[in-house]
Amino acid sequence: MRHILILGGTTEGRRLAEELAELPGLRVTSSLAGRVSAPRLPPGEVRVGGFGGATGLADWLREHRVTTLVDATHPFARVISRNAAQAAAETGVRLLALRRPGWQPVPGDRWHLVDSLEQAADALPALGRRALLTTGRQGLAAFARVEGVHLVARSVEPPDPPLPADLTVLLSRGPFQLQDERAVFREHRIDVLVTKDSGGAATAPKLTVARELAVPVVIVRRPALPDGVPIVPDVAGVLGELGLGCDSVGPVGPE
């Protein structure tokens, strides 16, 4: 029996598990990092927590006779993607990276591209005084040194300290509708947006609102995947690579 391990935590990872669960002759396991206390569980087998680095993941692949490893983690999950590449190379297990395409600017966008959260923090004081941060709860420490800017951070769960002093936290889970994003910008008087290039439609409305209001956007570029890892842009692409094509699979948005 073919055993497919999905490194998940994204909408694409869940959607892939849903499609594979409908097919006979497959064992499907989804692995979640465990950073969210109440994750949306996909069908099939689910494990939660880390593997213990690349060596631990390689051991798990051997022990459970995994035939294909699909890295469907967030585009910024640099460490697990590196571990997946190393484990796949060590064990000979086939590896595919499922990565939604990044966002592309359109006329009216005022984008400022940076390579890290630290660079994003450095750029803020020259761009605005009230910043909406949608970069995740684990990176807020990078903004602790920002002065003269009120920070409004949105995350699924309360962030852990250390935190910036001048901070408002909005607890919310996407997808976010356009009218909701307009309300956030209006209520908190947002004049600069900071985000990662996560791609997809579910969190893109904030970019539309920033364009409507001529608000500058600081976008953190994605880290590169390890060399040689095949990349597919959607669930249908993964199924096609595995010889399990499904015409019913449509586009999905990210978390």
Coordinates of N, CA and C in Angstrom, one line a residue:
M1 N 0.8 -1.2 0.0 CA 0.0 0.0 0.0 C 0.9 1.2 0.0
R2 N 0.6 2.2 -0.8 CA 1.3 3.5 -0.9 C 0.9 4.3 0.4
H3 N 2.0 4.8 1.0 CA 1.8 5.6 2.2 C 2.2 7.0 1.9
I4 N 1.3 8.0 2.0 CA 1.7 9.4 1.7 C 1.6 10.2 3.0
L5 N 2.7 10.8 3.3 CA 2.8 11.7 4.5 C 2.7 13.1 4.0
I6 N 1.7 13.8 4.6 CA 1.5 15.2 4.2 C 2.0 16.1 5.4
L7 N 3.0 16.9 5.2 CA 3.4 17.9 6.2 C 2.4 19.1 6.0
G8 N 1.4 19.2 6.9 CA 0.3 20.1 6.6 C 0.3 21.3 7.5
G9 N -1.0 21.7 7.8 CA -1.2 22.9 8.6 C -1.8 24.0 7.7
T10 N -2.0 23.8 6.4 CA -2.5 24.8 5.5 C -3.8 24.2 4.9
T11 N -4.6 25.1 4.3 CA -5.8 24.7 3.6 C -5.5 23.7 2.5
E12 N -4.4 24.0 1.8 CA -4.0 23.0 0.7 C -3.7 21.6 1.3
G13 N -3.0 21.6 2.4 CA -2.7 20.3 3.0 C -4.0 19.5 3.4
R14 N -5.0 20.2 4.0 CA -6.2 19.6 4.3 C -7.0 19.1 3.1
R15 N -7.0 20.0 2.1 CA -7.7 19.6 0.8 C -7.0 18.4 0.1
L16 N -5.7 18.4 0.2 CA -5.0 17.2 -0.4 C -5.4 15.9 0.4
A17 N -5.4 16.0 1.7 CA -5.8 14.8 2.5 C -7.3 14.4 2.2
E18 N -8.1 15.4 2.0 CA -9.5 15.1 1.6 C -9.6 14.3 0.3
E19 N -8.9 14.8 -0.7 CA -8.9 14.1 -2.0 C -8.3 12.7 -1.9
L20 N -7.2 12.6 -1.2 CA -6.5 11.3 -1.2 C -7.4 10.3 -0.3
A21 N -8.1 10.8 0.7 CA -8.9 9.9 1.5 C -10.0 9.2 0.7
E22 N -10.4 9.8 -0.4 CA -11.4 9.2 -1.2 C -10.9 8.1 -2.1
L23 N -9.6 7.9 -2.2 CA -9.1 7.0 -3.2 C -8.7 5.7 -2.5
P24 N -8.9 4.5 -3.1 CA -8.6 3.2 -2.5 C -7.1 3.0 -2.6
G25 N -6.6 2.1 -1.8 CA -5.2 1.6 -1.8 C -4.2 2.6 -1.4
L26 N -4.6 3.6 -0.6 CA -3.7 4.6 -0.1 C -3.8 4.7 1.4
R27 N -2.7 4.8 2.1 CA -2.6 5.2 3.5 C -2.2 6.7 3.5
V28 N -3.0 7.5 4.2 CA -2.7 9.0 4.2 C -2.5 9.4 5.6
T29 N -1.4 10.0 5.9 CA -1.1 10.6 7.2 C -0.8 12.1 7.1
S30 N -1.5 12.9 7.9 CA -1.2 14.3 7.9 C -0.4 14.7 9.2
S31 N 0.7 15.4 9.1 CA 1.4 15.8 10.3 C 1.2 17.3 10.5
L32 N 0.8 17.7 11.7 CA 0.6 19.1 12.1 C 1.6 19.5 13.1
A33 N 2.1 20.7 13.1 CA 3.2 21.1 14.0 C 2.7 21.2 15.4
G34 N 1.4 21.5 15.6 CA 0.9 21.6 17.0 C 1.0 23.0 17.6
R35 N 1.2 24.0 16.8 CA 1.3 25.4 17.3 C 0.0 26.0 17.6
V36 N -1.1 25.5 17.0 CA -2.4 26.0 17.2 C -3.2 25.0 18.1
S37 N -3.8 25.4 19.2 CA -4.4 24.5 20.1 C -5.6 23.8 19.6
A38 N -6.3 24.3 18.7 CA -7.5 23.6 18.1 C -7.5 23.7 16.6
P39 N -6.5 22.9 16.0 CA -6.4 22.9 14.5 C -7.6 22.3 13.8
R40 N -7.8 22.6 12.6 CA -8.8 22.0 11.8 C -8.2 20.7 11.3
L41 N -8.7 19.6 11.8 CA -8.1 18.3 11.4 C -8.5 17.8 10.1
P42 N -7.6 17.3 9.3 CA -8.0 16.7 8.0 C -8.4 15.2 8.2
P43 N -9.0 14.6 7.2 CA -9.4 13.2 7.3 C -8.1 12.3 7.2
G44 N -8.3 11.1 7.6 CA -7.2 10.2 7.6 C -6.4 10.2 8.9
E45 N -5.3 9.6 8.9 CA -4.5 9.6 10.1 C -3.9 10.9 10.4
V46 N -3.8 11.3 11.6 CA -3.2 12.6 12.0 C -2.2 12.5 13.1
R47 N -1.0 13.1 13.0 CA 0.0 13.1 14.1 C 0.2 14.6 14.3
V48 N 0.5 14.9 15.6 CA 0.7 16.3 16.0 C 2.1 16.4 16.7
G49 N 2.9 17.4 16.3 CA 4.2 17.6 17.0 C 5.3 17.4 16.0
G50 N 6.5 17.8 16.5 CA 7.7 17.6 15.6 C 8.2 16.2 15.6
F51 N 9.2 16.0 14.7 CA 9.8 14.7 14.5 C 11.1 14.6 15.1
G52 N 11.7 15.7 15.6 CA 13.1 15.7 16.1 C 14.1 16.0 15.0
G53 N 13.8 16.9 14.1 CA 14.7 17.3 13.1 C 14.7 16.4 11.9
A54 N 15.6 16.6 11.0 CA 15.7 15.8 9.8 C 15.9 14.3 10.1
T55 N 16.8 14.0 11.0 CA 17.1 12.6 11.4 C 15.8 11.9 11.9
G56 N 15.1 12.6 12.8 CA 13.9 12.0 13.3 C 12.8 11.8 12.2
L57 N 12.7 12.7 11.3 CA 11.8 12.6 10.2 C 12.2 11.4 9.3
A58 N 13.5 11.3 9.0 CA 13.9 10.2 8.2 C 13.6 8.8 8.9
D59 N 13.8 8.8 10.2 CA 13.5 7.5 10.9 C 12.0 7.2 10.8
W60 N 11.1 8.3 10.9 CA 9.7 8.1 10.8 C 9.3 7.6 9.4
L61 N 9.9 8.1 8.4 CA 9.6 7.7 7.0 C 10.0 6.2 6.8
R62 N 11.1 5.8 7.4 CA 11.5 4.4 7.3 C 10.5 3.5 8.1
E63 N 10.3 3.9 9.3 CA 9.5 3.0 10.2 C 8.1 2.8 9.7
H64 N 7.5 3.9 9.1 CA 6.1 3.8 8.6 C 6.0 3.6 7.1
R65 N 7.2 3.3 6.5 CA 7.2 2.9 5.1 C 6.5 3.9 4.2
V66 N 6.9 5.1 4.4 CA 6.3 6.2 3.5 C 6.9 6.1 2.1
T67 N 6.0 6.2 1.1 CA 6.5 6.2 -0.2 C 6.6 7.6 -0.9
T68 N 5.7 8.5 -0.4 CA 5.8 9.9 -0.9 C 5.6 10.9 0.3
L69 N 6.4 11.9 0.3 CA 6.4 13.0 1.3 C 6.0 14.2 0.6
V70 N 4.9 14.9 1.0 CA 4.4 16.1 0.5 C 4.6 17.2 1.5
D71 N 5.4 18.2 1.2 CA 5.6 19.3 2.0 C 4.5 20.4 1.7
A72 N 3.4 20.4 2.4 CA 2.3 21.3 2.2 C 2.3 22.3 3.4
T73 N 3.4 22.6 4.0 CA 3.5 23.6 5.1 C 3.4 25.0 4.5
H74 N 3.3 25.9 5.4 CA 3.2 27.4 5.1 C 4.5 27.7 4.3
P75 N 4.4 28.7 3.3 CA 5.6 29.1 2.5 C 6.7 29.6 3.4
F76 N 6.5 30.0 4.6 CA 7.5 30.5 5.5 C 8.0 29.5 6.5
A77 N 7.6 28.2 6.4 CA 8.0 27.2 7.3 C 9.4 26.7 6.9
R78 N 10.4 27.5 7.0 CA 11.7 27.2 6.5 C 12.4 26.0 7.1
V79 N 12.3 25.8 8.4 CA 13.0 24.7 9.0 C 12.4 23.4 8.6
I80 N 11.1 23.2 8.7 CA 10.5 21.9 8.3 C 10.8 21.6 6.9
S81 N 10.8 22.6 6.0 CA 11.0 22.3 4.6 C 12.4 21.8 4.4
R82 N 13.4 22.5 5.1 CA 14.8 22.0 5.0 C 14.9 20.6 5.5
N83 N 14.2 20.3 6.7 CA 14.3 18.9 7.2 C 13.7 17.9 6.3
A84 N 12.6 18.3 5.6 CA 11.9 17.4 4.7 C 12.9 17.0 3.5
A85 N 13.6 18.0 3.0 CA 14.5 17.8 1.9 C 15.6 16.9 2.3
Q86 N 16.2 17.1 3.5 CA 17.3 16.3 4.0 C 16.8 14.8 4.3
A87 N 15.6 14.7 4.9 CA 15.1 13.4 5.2 C 14.8 12.6 3.9
A88 N 14.2 13.3 2.9 CA 13.9 12.6 1.6 C 15.1 12.2 0.9
A89 N 16.2 13.0 0.9 CA 17.4 12.6 0.3 C 18.1 11.4 1.0
E90 N 18.0 11.4 2.3 CA 18.6 10.3 3.1 C 17.9 9.0 2.9
T91 N 16.6 9.0 2.7 CA 15.8 7.8 2.7 C 15.4 7.4 1.3
G92 N 15.5 8.3 0.3 CA 15.1 8.0 -1.1 C 13.6 8.1 -1.3
V93 N 12.9 8.7 -0.3 CA 11.5 8.9 -0.4 C 11.2 10.1 -1.4
R94 N 10.2 9.9 -2.2 CA 9.9 11.0 -3.2 C 9.3 12.2 -2.4
L95 N 9.8 13.4 -2.8 CA 9.3 14.6 -2.1 C 8.7 15.6 -3.1
L96 N 7.6 16.1 -2.8 CA 7.0 17.2 -3.6 C 6.7 18.3 -2.6
A97 N 6.9 19.6 -3.1 CA 6.5 20.7 -2.3 C 5.3 21.4 -2.9
L98 N 4.2 21.4 -2.1 CA 2.9 22.0 -2.5 C 3.0 23.5 -2.1
R99 N 3.1 24.4 -3.0 CA 3.3 25.8 -2.7 C 2.3 26.7 -3.5
R100 N 1.4 27.3 -2.9 CA 0.5 28.3 -3.6 C 1.4 29.4 -4.2
P101 N 1.0 29.9 -5.3 CA 1.8 31.0 -5.9 C 1.8 32.3 -5.0
G102 N 2.8 33.0 -5.1 CA 2.9 34.3 -4.3 C 2.0 35.3 -5.0
W103 N 1.8 36.4 -4.3 CA 1.1 37.5 -4.8 C 1.9 38.3 -5.8
Q104 N 1.1 38.9 -6.7 CA 1.8 39.8 -7.7 C 1.2 41.2 -7.7
P105 N 2.0 42.2 -7.7 CA 1.4 43.6 -7.6 C 0.6 44.0 -8.9
V106 N -0.3 44.8 -8.7 CA -1.2 45.4 -9.7 C -1.1 46.9 -9.6
P107 N -1.5 47.6 -10.7 CA -1.5 49.1 -10.6 C -2.2 49.6 -9.4
G108 N -1.6 50.6 -8.7 CA -2.1 51.2 -7.5 C -1.5 50.6 -6.2
D109 N -0.8 49.5 -6.3 CA -0.1 49.0 -5.2 C 1.1 49.8 -4.8
R110 N 1.3 50.0 -3.5 CA 2.5 50.7 -3.0 C 3.3 49.7 -2.2
W111 N 4.0 48.7 -2.8 CA 4.7 47.7 -2.1 C 6.1 48.0 -1.8
H112 N 6.6 47.6 -0.7 CA 8.0 47.7 -0.3 C 8.4 46.3 0.1
L113 N 9.3 45.7 -0.7 CA 9.7 44.3 -0.5 C 10.9 44.2 0.4
V114 N 10.9 43.4 1.4 CA 12.0 43.2 2.3 C 12.3 41.7 2.4
D115 N 13.4 41.3 3.0 CA 13.8 39.9 3.2 C 13.6 39.3 4.6
S116 N 13.2 40.1 5.5 CA 13.0 39.6 6.9 C 12.1 40.5 7.7
L117 N 11.6 40.0 8.8 CA 10.7 40.8 9.7 C 11.5 42.0 10.3
E118 N 12.8 41.7 10.5 CA 13.6 42.8 11.1 C 13.7 44.0 10.1
Q119 N 13.9 43.7 8.8 CA 13.9 44.7 7.8 C 12.5 45.4 7.7
A120 N 11.4 44.6 7.8 CA 10.1 45.2 7.8 C 10.0 46.2 9.0
A121 N 10.5 45.8 10.2 CA 10.4 46.7 11.3 C 11.2 48.0 11.1
D122 N 12.3 47.9 10.5 CA 13.2 49.1 10.2 C 12.5 50.0 9.2
A123 N 11.6 49.5 8.3 CA 11.0 50.3 7.3 C 9.8 51.1 7.8
L124 N 9.2 50.6 8.9 CA 7.9 51.1 9.4 C 7.9 52.6 9.7
P125 N 8.8 53.2 10.5 CA 8.7 54.6 10.9 C 8.6 55.6 9.8
A126 N 9.2 55.2 8.6 CA 9.2 56.1 7.5 C 7.9 56.0 6.7
L127 N 7.1 55.0 7.0 CA 5.9 54.8 6.1 C 4.6 55.1 6.8
G128 N 4.5 55.1 8.1 CA 3.2 55.3 8.7 C 3.3 55.4 10.2
R129 N 2.2 55.6 10.9 CA 2.1 55.7 12.3 C 1.2 54.7 13.0
R130 N 0.4 54.0 12.2 CA -0.5 52.9 12.7 C -0.4 51.8 11.8
A131 N 0.3 50.7 12.2 CA 0.6 49.6 11.3 C -0.2 48.3 11.7
L132 N -0.8 47.7 10.7 CA -1.4 46.4 10.8 C -0.4 45.3 10.5
L133 N -0.1 44.5 11.5 CA 0.8 43.4 11.3 C 0.1 42.1 11.1
T134 N 0.3 41.4 10.0 CA -0.4 40.1 9.7 C 0.7 39.1 9.4
T135 N 1.7 39.1 10.2 CA 2.9 38.3 10.0 C 3.0 37.0 10.9
G136 N 2.0 36.8 11.8 CA 2.0 35.7 12.7 C 2.4 36.1 14.1
R137 N 2.0 35.3 15.0 CA 2.2 35.7 16.4 C 3.7 35.4 16.9
Q138 N 4.4 34.6 16.1 CA 5.7 34.2 16.6 C 6.8 35.2 16.2
G139 N 6.5 36.1 15.3 CA 7.5 37.1 14.9 C 7.4 38.4 15.4
L140 N 6.5 38.6 16.5 CA 6.3 40.0 16.9 C 7.5 40.6 17.7
A141 N 8.4 39.7 18.2 CA 9.6 40.3 18.9 C 10.4 41.1 17.9
A142 N 10.4 40.9 16.7 CA 11.2 41.6 15.7 C 10.8 43.1 15.7
F143 N 9.5 43.4 16.1 CA 9.0 44.8 16.1 C 9.1 45.5 17.4
A144 N 9.8 44.8 18.4 CA 9.8 45.4 19.8 C 10.6 46.7 19.8
R145 N 11.5 46.9 18.9 CA 12.3 48.1 18.9 C 11.7 49.3 18.1
V146 N 10.6 49.1 17.4 CA 9.9 50.1 16.6 C 9.4 51.2 17.6
E147 N 9.7 52.4 17.2 CA 9.3 53.6 18.0 C 8.4 54.5 17.1
G148 N 7.4 55.1 17.7 CA 6.6 56.1 17.0 C 5.6 55.5 16.2
V149 N 5.3 54.2 16.3 CA 4.3 53.5 15.5 C 3.5 52.7 16.4
H150 N 2.1 52.8 16.3 CA 1.3 51.9 17.1 C 1.0 50.7 16.2
L151 N 1.2 49.5 16.8 CA 1.2 48.2 16.1 C -0.1 47.5 16.4
V152 N -0.8 47.1 15.4 CA -2.0 46.3 15.6 C -1.7 44.9 15.0
A153 N -1.6 43.9 15.8 CA -1.2 42.6 15.3 C -2.4 41.6 15.3
R154 N -2.6 40.9 14.2 CA -3.6 40.0 14.1 C -3.1 38.6 14.1
S155 N -3.6 37.7 15.0 CA -3.2 36.3 15.1 C -4.3 35.4 15.5
V156 N -4.2 34.1 15.3 CA -5.2 33.2 15.6 C -5.3 33.0 17.1
E157 N -4.1 33.0 17.8 CA -4.1 32.8 19.2 C -3.2 33.9 19.8
P158 N -3.4 34.1 21.1 CA -2.6 35.2 21.8 C -1.1 35.0 21.6
P159 N -0.4 36.0 21.2 CA 1.1 35.9 21.0 C 1.8 35.7 22.4
D160 N 3.0 35.1 22.3 CA 3.8 35.0 23.5 C 4.8 36.1 23.6
P161 N 5.1 36.5 24.8 CA 6.2 37.6 25.0 C 7.5 37.0 24.6
P162 N 8.5 38.0 24.3 CA 8.4 39.4 24.5 C 7.5 40.1 23.4
L163 N 6.8 41.1 23.7 CA 6.0 41.8 22.8 C 6.3 43.3 22.7
P164 N 6.0 44.0 21.6 CA 6.2 45.4 21.5 C 5.4 46.1 22.6
A165 N 5.8 47.3 23.1 CA 5.1 48.0 24.1 C 3.8 48.6 23.6
D166 N 3.8 49.2 22.4 CA 2.7 49.9 21.9 C 2.0 49.0 20.9
L167 N 1.2 48.1 21.5 CA 0.6 47.0 20.7 C -0.9 46.7 21.0
T168 N -1.7 46.5 20.0 CA -3.0 46.0 20.1 C -3.1 44.7 19.4
V169 N -3.7 43.6 20.1 CA -3.8 42.3 19.5 C -5.2 42.0 19.1
L170 N -5.4 41.6 17.8 CA -6.7 41.2 17.3 C -6.7 39.7 17.1
L171 N -7.5 39.0 17.8 CA -7.6 37.5 17.7 C -8.6 37.2 16.7
S172 N -8.2 36.6 15.6 CA -9.1 36.3 14.5 C -8.4 35.3 13.5
R173 N -9.3 34.5 12.9 CA -8.8 33.4 12.0 C -9.5 33.7 10.6
G174 N -8.7 33.6 9.6 CA -9.2 33.8 8.2 C -10.0 32.6 7.8
P175 N -10.6 32.7 6.6 CA -10.4 33.7 5.6 C -11.1 35.0 6.0
F176 N -10.6 36.1 5.4 CA -11.2 37.4 5.8 C -11.9 38.0 4.6
Q177 N -13.1 38.5 4.8 CA -13.8 39.1 3.7 C -13.4 40.6 3.5
L178 N -13.7 41.1 2.3 CA -13.3 42.5 2.0 C -13.9 43.5 2.9
Q179 N -15.2 43.3 3.3 CA -15.8 44.3 4.1 C -15.3 44.3 5.5
D180 N -14.8 43.1 6.0 CA -14.2 43.0 7.3 C -12.9 43.7 7.3
E181 N -12.1 43.5 6.3 CA -10.8 44.2 6.2 C -11.0 45.7 6.2
R182 N -11.9 46.2 5.4 CA -12.2 47.6 5.4 C -12.5 48.1 6.8
A183 N -13.3 47.3 7.6 CA -13.6 47.7 8.9 C -12.4 47.8 9.8
V184 N -11.5 46.9 9.7 CA -10.3 46.9 10.5 C -9.4 48.1 10.2
F185 N -9.2 48.4 8.9 CA -8.4 49.5 8.5 C -9.1 50.8 9.1
R186 N -10.4 50.9 9.0 CA -11.1 52.1 9.4 C -11.1 52.3 10.9
E187 N -11.4 51.2 11.7 CA -11.5 51.3 13.1 C -10.2 51.6 13.7
H188 N -9.1 51.0 13.2 CA -7.8 51.2 13.8 C -6.9 52.2 13.1
R189 N -7.5 52.9 12.1 CA -6.9 54.0 11.4 C -5.5 53.6 10.8
I190 N -5.5 52.4 10.2 CA -4.3 51.8 9.7 C -3.8 52.7 8.5
D191 N -2.5 53.0 8.6 CA -1.9 53.7 7.4 C -0.7 53.0 6.9
V192 N -0.4 51.8 7.3 CA 0.7 51.0 6.8 C 0.4 49.5 7.1
L193 N 0.6 48.6 6.2 CA 0.3 47.2 6.4 C 1.6 46.4 6.2
V194 N 1.8 45.4 7.1 CA 3.0 44.6 7.0 C 2.5 43.1 6.9
T195 N 3.0 42.4 5.9 CA 2.5 41.0 5.7 C 3.6 40.2 5.1
K196 N 3.5 38.9 5.2 CA 4.4 38.0 4.5 C 3.7 37.6 3.1
D197 N 4.5 37.3 2.2 CA 4.0 36.9 0.9 C 3.5 35.4 0.9
S198 N 2.3 35.3 1.6 CA 1.8 34.0 1.8 C 1.1 33.5 0.5
G199 N 0.6 34.4 -0.3 CA -0.1 34.0 -1.5 C -1.5 33.6 -1.2
G200 N -2.3 33.3 -2.3 CA -3.6 32.7 -2.1 C -4.7 33.8 -2.0
A201 N -5.9 33.4 -2.0 CA -7.1 34.4 -1.9 C -7.6 34.7 -0.6
A202 N -7.4 33.8 0.4 CA -8.1 33.9 1.7 C -7.7 35.1 2.5
T203 N -6.4 35.5 2.3 CA -5.9 36.7 3.1 C -5.6 37.9 2.1
A204 N -5.9 37.8 0.9 CA -5.6 38.8 -0.1 C -6.5 40.1 0.0
P205 N -7.7 40.0 0.6 CA -8.5 41.3 0.7 C -7.8 42.4 1.4
K206 N -6.9 42.2 2.3 CA -6.2 43.2 3.0 C -5.4 44.0 2.0
L207 N -4.8 43.3 1.0 CA -4.1 44.0 -0.1 C -5.0 44.9 -0.9
T208 N -6.2 44.4 -1.2 CA -7.2 45.2 -1.9 C -7.5 46.5 -1.2
V209 N -7.7 46.4 0.2 CA -8.1 47.6 1.0 C -6.9 48.6 1.0
A210 N -5.7 48.0 1.2 CA -4.5 48.9 1.1 C -4.4 49.7 -0.2
R211 N -4.7 49.0 -1.3 CA -4.7 49.7 -2.6 C -5.8 50.7 -2.7
E212 N -7.0 50.4 -2.2 CA -8.1 51.4 -2.2 C -7.7 52.7 -1.4
L213 N -7.0 52.5 -0.3 CA -6.7 53.6 0.6 C -5.3 54.2 0.3
A214 N -4.6 53.7 -0.7 CA -3.3 54.1 -1.0 C -2.3 54.0 0.2
V215 N -2.5 52.9 0.9 CA -1.7 52.6 2.1 C -0.5 51.8 1.6
P216 N 0.7 52.2 2.1 CA 1.9 51.4 1.7 C 1.9 50.0 2.4
V217 N 2.4 49.0 1.7 CA 2.5 47.6 2.2 C 3.9 47.2 2.2
V218 N 4.3 46.7 3.4 CA 5.7 46.1 3.5 C 5.5 44.6 3.4
I219 N 6.1 44.0 2.4 CA 5.9 42.6 2.1 C 7.2 41.8 2.3
V220 N 7.2 40.8 3.2 CA 8.4 40.0 3.4 C 8.4 38.9 2.3
R221 N 9.5 38.9 1.6 CA 9.7 37.8 0.6 C 9.7 36.4 1.2
R222 N 9.3 35.5 0.4 CA 9.4 34.1 0.8 C 10.9 33.6 0.9
P223 N 11.2 32.7 1.8 CA 12.5 32.0 1.8 C 12.5 31.0 0.6
A224 N 13.6 30.8 0.0 CA 13.7 29.8 -1.0 C 13.6 28.4 -0.5
L225 N 13.1 27.5 -1.3 CA 13.1 26.1 -0.9 C 14.5 25.5 -1.2
P226 N 14.8 24.4 -0.5 CA 16.1 23.7 -0.8 C 16.2 23.4 -2.3
D227 N 17.4 23.4 -2.8 CA 17.6 23.1 -4.2 C 17.1 21.7 -4.6
G228 N 16.5 21.6 -5.8 CA 16.2 20.4 -6.3 C 14.8 19.8 -5.9
V229 N 14.1 20.6 -5.0 CA 12.8 20.1 -4.6 C 11.7 20.5 -5.6
P230 N 11.0 19.5 -6.2 CA 10.0 19.8 -7.2 C 8.8 20.6 -6.5
I231 N 8.4 21.6 -7.2 CA 7.3 22.5 -6.6 C 6.1 22.3 -7.5
V232 N 4.9 22.1 -6.9 CA 3.6 22.1 -7.6 C 2.8 23.2 -6.9
P233 N 1.9 23.9 -7.7 CA 1.2 25.1 -7.2 C -0.1 24.8 -6.5
D234 N -0.7 23.6 -6.7 CA -2.0 23.3 -6.2 C -2.2 21.8 -6.0
V235 N -3.4 21.5 -5.4 CA -3.7 20.1 -5.1 C -3.8 19.3 -6.3
A236 N -4.4 19.8 -7.4 CA -4.5 19.1 -8.6 C -3.1 18.7 -9.2
G237 N -2.2 19.6 -9.0 CA -0.8 19.3 -9.5 C -0.2 18.2 -8.7
V238 N -0.4 18.1 -7.4 CA 0.1 17.0 -6.6 C -0.5 15.7 -7.1
L239 N -1.8 15.7 -7.3 CA -2.5 14.4 -7.7 C -2.0 14.0 -9.1
G240 N -1.8 15.0 -10.0 CA -1.3 14.6 -11.3 C 0.1 14.0 -11.2
E241 N 1.0 14.6 -10.4 CA 2.4 14.1 -10.2 C 2.4 12.7 -9.7
L242 N 1.3 12.4 -8.9 CA 1.2 11.0 -8.3 C 0.4 10.1 -9.1
G243 N 0.0 10.5 -10.3 CA -0.8 9.7 -11.2 C -2.2 9.4 -10.7
L244 N -2.7 10.4 -9.9 CA -4.0 10.3 -9.2 C -4.9 11.5 -9.6
G245 N -4.8 11.9 -10.9 CA -5.5 13.1 -11.3 C -6.9 13.1 -11.0
C246 N -7.4 14.3 -10.6 CA -8.8 14.5 -10.2 C -9.3 15.8 -10.8
D247 N -10.2 15.7 -11.8 CA -10.7 16.9 -12.4 C -11.6 17.8 -11.5
S248 N -12.0 17.2 -10.4 CA -12.9 18.0 -9.5 C -12.2 18.9 -8.6
V249 N -10.9 18.9 -8.6 CA -10.1 19.7 -7.6 C -10.0 21.1 -8.1
G250 N -10.5 22.1 -7.3 CA -10.4 23.5 -7.7 C -9.5 24.2 -6.8
P251 N -9.3 25.5 -7.1 CA -8.4 26.3 -6.3 C -8.9 26.5 -4.9
V252 N -7.9 26.7 -4.0 CA -8.2 26.9 -2.6 C -7.4 28.0 -2.1
G253 N -7.8 28.6 -1.0 CA -7.1 29.7 -0.4 C -6.3 29.2 0.8
P254 N -5.4 30.0 1.3 CA -4.5 29.6 2.4 C -5.2 30.0 3.7
E255 N -4.5 29.5 4.8 CA -4.9 29.9 6.1 C -4.2 31.2 6.4

